[in-house]
Amino acid sequence: MPVTFTNNIENILKKLRSILRTEFSIPVYYGYKFLQDNQYIRIMPLDTELLEYATFAETKQYNFNIEFYFLSKHENENEFGIMLRNISRLEALIHDNITMTLGDANSTTAYDCRIDNTEYDADIDGVSDDYFVVLSSFNCKHIGNVG
């Protein structure tokens, strides 16, 4: 008998990408794609943690990296300031979207959405040294398999 399921991680990825695309006028991708654009955002799913399990539902935490790519190494104060403002804007955007209604059939909600930490000039495998990468750890919770 086939199992009925909802692809919660993809629903969260799509909603997060939509929020980022609405705020920033730059490409936003998820997955293993590397671009050659001057500036873009990539969302990478990391892992899922089961927080609470019951016969009627389960609560999971979903963990992602939000990687903000800047082609310039920001060798002058003006460029560096622009990059810092964009990161502060990203952090404020996530704070303002602490809950996200997902696009699934039941319009479930991801909640407790937050950025836990941010690493500047992160070293990402496969990325040219020409890019300055800011890596933010994004986490949210979701109640699924409700029945």
PDB file of C-alpha atoms in Angstrom:
ATOM      1  CA  MET A   1       0.000   0.000   0.000  1.00  0.00           C
ATOM      2  CA  PRO A   2       1.506   3.406  -0.973  1.00  0.00           C
ATOM      3  CA  VAL A   3       2.214   5.820   1.831  1.00  0.00           C
ATOM      4  CA  THR A   4       0.688   9.301   1.859  1.00  0.00           C
ATOM      5  CA  PHE A   5       3.218  12.008   2.623  1.00  0.00           C
ATOM      6  CA  THR A   6       3.982  15.713   2.353  1.00  0.00           C
ATOM      7  CA  ASN A   7       7.401  16.920   1.239  1.00  0.00           C
ATOM      8  CA  ASN A   8       7.829  19.356   4.139  1.00  0.00           C
ATOM      9  CA  ILE A   9      11.472  20.196   3.493  1.00  0.00           C
ATOM     10  CA  GLU A  10      10.729  21.238  -0.097  1.00  0.00           C
ATOM     11  CA  ASN A  11       7.743  23.280   1.064  1.00  0.00           C
ATOM     12  CA  ILE A  12       9.970  25.109   3.555  1.00  0.00           C
ATOM     13  CA  LEU A  13      12.671  25.649   0.904  1.00  0.00           C
ATOM     14  CA  LYS A  14      10.160  27.075  -1.572  1.00  0.00           C
ATOM     15  CA  LYS A  15       8.642  29.438   1.000  1.00  0.00           C
ATOM     16  CA  LEU A  16      12.028  30.636   2.222  1.00  0.00           C
ATOM     17  CA  ARG A  17      13.181  31.191  -1.366  1.00  0.00           C
ATOM     18  CA  SER A  18      10.000  33.148  -2.099  1.00  0.00           C
ATOM     19  CA  ILE A  19      10.551  35.410   0.920  1.00  0.00           C
ATOM     20  CA  LEU A  20      14.189  36.030  -0.058  1.00  0.00           C
ATOM     21  CA  ARG A  21      13.332  36.685  -3.723  1.00  0.00           C
ATOM     22  CA  THR A  22      10.655  39.190  -2.722  1.00  0.00           C
ATOM     23  CA  GLU A  23      13.089  41.134  -0.522  1.00  0.00           C
ATOM     24  CA  PHE A  24      16.262  40.932  -2.621  1.00  0.00           C
ATOM     25  CA  SER A  25      16.373  41.524  -6.358  1.00  0.00           C
ATOM     26  CA  ILE A  26      19.057  38.883  -6.917  1.00  0.00           C
ATOM     27  CA  PRO A  27      18.882  35.178  -7.851  1.00  0.00           C
ATOM     28  CA  VAL A  28      17.966  32.789  -5.018  1.00  0.00           C
ATOM     29  CA  TYR A  29      18.585  29.065  -5.515  1.00  0.00           C
ATOM     30  CA  TYR A  30      18.606  25.914  -3.477  1.00  0.00           C
ATOM     31  CA  GLY A  31      20.621  22.794  -4.003  1.00  0.00           C
ATOM     32  CA  TYR A  32      24.109  22.247  -5.333  1.00  0.00           C
ATOM     33  CA  LYS A  33      24.082  24.938  -8.009  1.00  0.00           C
ATOM     34  CA  PHE A  34      27.013  27.395  -8.157  1.00  0.00           C
ATOM     35  CA  LEU A  35      26.618  30.451 -10.328  1.00  0.00           C
ATOM     36  CA  GLN A  36      28.873  33.061 -11.812  1.00  0.00           C
ATOM     37  CA  ASP A  37      26.624  36.017 -10.919  1.00  0.00           C
ATOM     38  CA  ASN A  38      27.974  39.050  -9.082  1.00  0.00           C
ATOM     39  CA  GLN A  39      25.658  38.375  -6.161  1.00  0.00           C
ATOM     40  CA  TYR A  40      23.253  35.570  -5.305  1.00  0.00           C
ATOM     41  CA  ILE A  41      21.815  33.518  -2.455  1.00  0.00           C
ATOM     42  CA  ARG A  42      21.903  29.740  -2.192  1.00  0.00           C
ATOM     43  CA  ILE A  43      19.893  27.739   0.364  1.00  0.00           C
ATOM     44  CA  MET A  44      21.268  24.352   1.365  1.00  0.00           C
ATOM     45  CA  PRO A  45      19.310  21.879   3.502  1.00  0.00           C
ATOM     46  CA  LEU A  46      21.551  20.408   6.192  1.00  0.00           C
ATOM     47  CA  ASP A  47      19.570  18.088   8.417  1.00  0.00           C
ATOM     48  CA  THR A  48      16.319  17.409  10.202  1.00  0.00           C
ATOM     49  CA  GLU A  49      15.918  16.653  13.885  1.00  0.00           C
ATOM     50  CA  LEU A  50      12.913  14.907  15.434  1.00  0.00           C
ATOM     51  CA  LEU A  51      11.899  16.942  18.493  1.00  0.00           C
ATOM     52  CA  GLU A  52       8.611  15.312  19.496  1.00  0.00           C
ATOM     53  CA  TYR A  53       6.924  12.145  18.332  1.00  0.00           C
ATOM     54  CA  ALA A  54       3.355  10.976  18.934  1.00  0.00           C
ATOM     55  CA  THR A  55       0.875   8.711  17.165  1.00  0.00           C
ATOM     56  CA  PHE A  56      -1.065  11.778  15.938  1.00  0.00           C
ATOM     57  CA  ALA A  57       1.840  14.066  14.840  1.00  0.00           C
ATOM     58  CA  GLU A  58       5.547  14.783  14.946  1.00  0.00           C
ATOM     59  CA  THR A  59       7.523  17.977  15.477  1.00  0.00           C
ATOM     60  CA  LYS A  60      10.777  18.393  13.573  1.00  0.00           C
ATOM     61  CA  GLN A  61      13.434  21.045  13.378  1.00  0.00           C
ATOM     62  CA  TYR A  62      14.767  21.746   9.877  1.00  0.00           C
ATOM     63  CA  ASN A  63      18.285  23.170   9.549  1.00  0.00           C
ATOM     64  CA  PHE A  64      19.590  25.015   6.484  1.00  0.00           C
ATOM     65  CA  ASN A  65      22.507  27.152   5.411  1.00  0.00           C
ATOM     66  CA  ILE A  66      21.688  30.437   3.722  1.00  0.00           C
ATOM     67  CA  GLU A  67      24.790  31.327   1.718  1.00  0.00           C
ATOM     68  CA  PHE A  68      25.042  34.906   0.437  1.00  0.00           C
ATOM     69  CA  TYR A  69      27.607  35.215  -2.382  1.00  0.00           C
ATOM     70  CA  PHE A  70      29.353  38.491  -3.252  1.00  0.00           C
ATOM     71  CA  LEU A  71      31.742  38.463  -6.230  1.00  0.00           C
ATOM     72  CA  SER A  72      33.783  41.398  -4.948  1.00  0.00           C
ATOM     73  CA  LYS A  73      36.226  40.827  -2.093  1.00  0.00           C
ATOM     74  CA  HIS A  74      35.039  44.171  -0.654  1.00  0.00           C
ATOM     75  CA  GLU A  75      38.468  45.726  -0.619  1.00  0.00           C
ATOM     76  CA  ASN A  76      37.126  49.196   0.121  1.00  0.00           C
ATOM     77  CA  GLU A  77      34.893  50.422   2.926  1.00  0.00           C
ATOM     78  CA  ASN A  78      31.955  51.323   0.677  1.00  0.00           C
ATOM     79  CA  GLU A  79      31.671  47.817  -0.851  1.00  0.00           C
ATOM     80  CA  PHE A  80      32.168  46.201   2.552  1.00  0.00           C
ATOM     81  CA  GLY A  81      29.468  48.438   4.057  1.00  0.00           C
ATOM     82  CA  ILE A  82      26.997  47.452   1.313  1.00  0.00           C
ATOM     83  CA  MET A  83      27.668  43.763   2.022  1.00  0.00           C
ATOM     84  CA  LEU A  84      27.204  44.269   5.772  1.00  0.00           C
ATOM     85  CA  ARG A  85      23.911  46.127   5.190  1.00  0.00           C
ATOM     86  CA  ASN A  86      22.649  43.228   3.036  1.00  0.00           C
ATOM     87  CA  ILE A  87      23.464  40.723   5.773  1.00  0.00           C
ATOM     88  CA  SER A  88      21.753  42.877   8.413  1.00  0.00           C
ATOM     89  CA  ARG A  89      18.775  43.112   6.059  1.00  0.00           C
ATOM     90  CA  LEU A  90      18.721  39.297   5.717  1.00  0.00           C
ATOM     91  CA  GLU A  91      18.775  38.871   9.505  1.00  0.00           C
ATOM     92  CA  ALA A  92      15.952  41.406   9.947  1.00  0.00           C
ATOM     93  CA  LEU A  93      13.923  39.720   7.196  1.00  0.00           C
ATOM     94  CA  ILE A  94      14.140  36.330   8.906  1.00  0.00           C
ATOM     95  CA  HIS A  95      13.257  37.910  12.260  1.00  0.00           C
ATOM     96  CA  ASP A  96      10.188  39.524  10.652  1.00  0.00           C
ATOM     97  CA  ASN A  97       9.138  36.112   9.280  1.00  0.00           C
ATOM     98  CA  ILE A  98       9.353  34.105  12.497  1.00  0.00           C
ATOM     99  CA  THR A  99       6.410  32.060  11.161  1.00  0.00           C
ATOM    100  CA  MET A 100       5.852  31.063   7.519  1.00  0.00           C
ATOM    101  CA  THR A 101       2.661  29.616   6.080  1.00  0.00           C
ATOM    102  CA  LEU A 102       3.693  26.870   3.674  1.00  0.00           C
ATOM    103  CA  GLY A 103       2.179  26.048   0.305  1.00  0.00           C
ATOM    104  CA  ASP A 104       1.055  22.525   1.181  1.00  0.00           C
ATOM    105  CA  ALA A 105      -2.538  21.300   0.954  1.00  0.00           C
ATOM    106  CA  ASN A 106      -3.201  22.065   4.630  1.00  0.00           C
ATOM    107  CA  SER A 107      -1.357  25.435   4.716  1.00  0.00           C
ATOM    108  CA  THR A 108       0.777  24.244   7.628  1.00  0.00           C
ATOM    109  CA  THR A 109       3.183  26.613   9.341  1.00  0.00           C
ATOM    110  CA  ALA A 110       6.915  26.629   9.902  1.00  0.00           C
ATOM    111  CA  TYR A 111       7.534  28.461  13.165  1.00  0.00           C
ATOM    112  CA  ASP A 112      10.360  29.611  15.422  1.00  0.00           C
ATOM    113  CA  CYS A 113      12.241  30.585  12.235  1.00  0.00           C
ATOM    114  CA  ARG A 114      15.585  32.136  13.063  1.00  0.00           C
ATOM    115  CA  ILE A 115      19.199  32.643  12.140  1.00  0.00           C
ATOM    116  CA  ASP A 116      21.349  31.173  14.893  1.00  0.00           C
ATOM    117  CA  ASN A 117      24.763  32.314  13.695  1.00  0.00           C
ATOM    118  CA  THR A 118      26.517  33.991  10.772  1.00  0.00           C
ATOM    119  CA  GLU A 119      30.036  33.331   9.466  1.00  0.00           C
ATOM    120  CA  TYR A 120      31.747  35.961   7.329  1.00  0.00           C
ATOM    121  CA  ASP A 121      34.102  35.001   4.485  1.00  0.00           C
ATOM    122  CA  ALA A 122      33.116  31.341   4.830  1.00  0.00           C
ATOM    123  CA  ASP A 123      35.095  28.701   2.966  1.00  0.00           C
ATOM    124  CA  ILE A 124      32.663  26.732   0.771  1.00  0.00           C
ATOM    125  CA  ASP A 125      33.969  23.739  -1.219  1.00  0.00           C
ATOM    126  CA  GLY A 126      33.771  24.295  -4.957  1.00  0.00           C
ATOM    127  CA  VAL A 127      33.451  28.095  -4.750  1.00  0.00           C
ATOM    128  CA  SER A 128      35.989  30.388  -6.392  1.00  0.00           C
ATOM    129  CA  ASP A 129      38.193  32.443  -4.092  1.00  0.00           C
ATOM    130  CA  ASP A 130      36.854  35.500  -5.948  1.00  0.00           C
ATOM    131  CA  TYR A 131      33.656  35.256  -3.891  1.00  0.00           C
ATOM    132  CA  PHE A 132      33.117  36.588  -0.400  1.00  0.00           C
ATOM    133  CA  VAL A 133      30.591  34.178   1.131  1.00  0.00           C
ATOM    134  CA  VAL A 134      28.498  34.894   4.195  1.00  0.00           C
ATOM    135  CA  LEU A 135      27.041  31.725   5.709  1.00  0.00           C
ATOM    136  CA  SER A 136      23.996  31.982   7.984  1.00  0.00           C
ATOM    137  CA  SER A 137      22.504  29.024   9.865  1.00  0.00           C
ATOM    138  CA  PHE A 138      18.712  29.079   9.436  1.00  0.00           C
ATOM    139  CA  ASN A 139      16.450  26.840  11.543  1.00  0.00           C
ATOM    140  CA  CYS A 140      12.720  26.386  11.878  1.00  0.00           C
ATOM    141  CA  LYS A 141      10.236  23.932  13.389  1.00  0.00           C
ATOM    142  CA  HIS A 142       7.251  22.251  11.771  1.00  0.00           C
ATOM    143  CA  ILE A 143       4.493  19.932  12.963  1.00  0.00           C
ATOM    144  CA  GLY A 144       3.780  17.273  10.363  1.00  0.00           C
ATOM    145  CA  ASN A 145       2.193  13.866   9.828  1.00  0.00           C
ATOM    146  CA  VAL A 146      -0.880  15.077  11.648  1.00  0.00           C
ATOM    147  CA  GLY A 147      -3.556  12.454  11.636  1.00  0.00           C
TER     148      GLY A 147
END
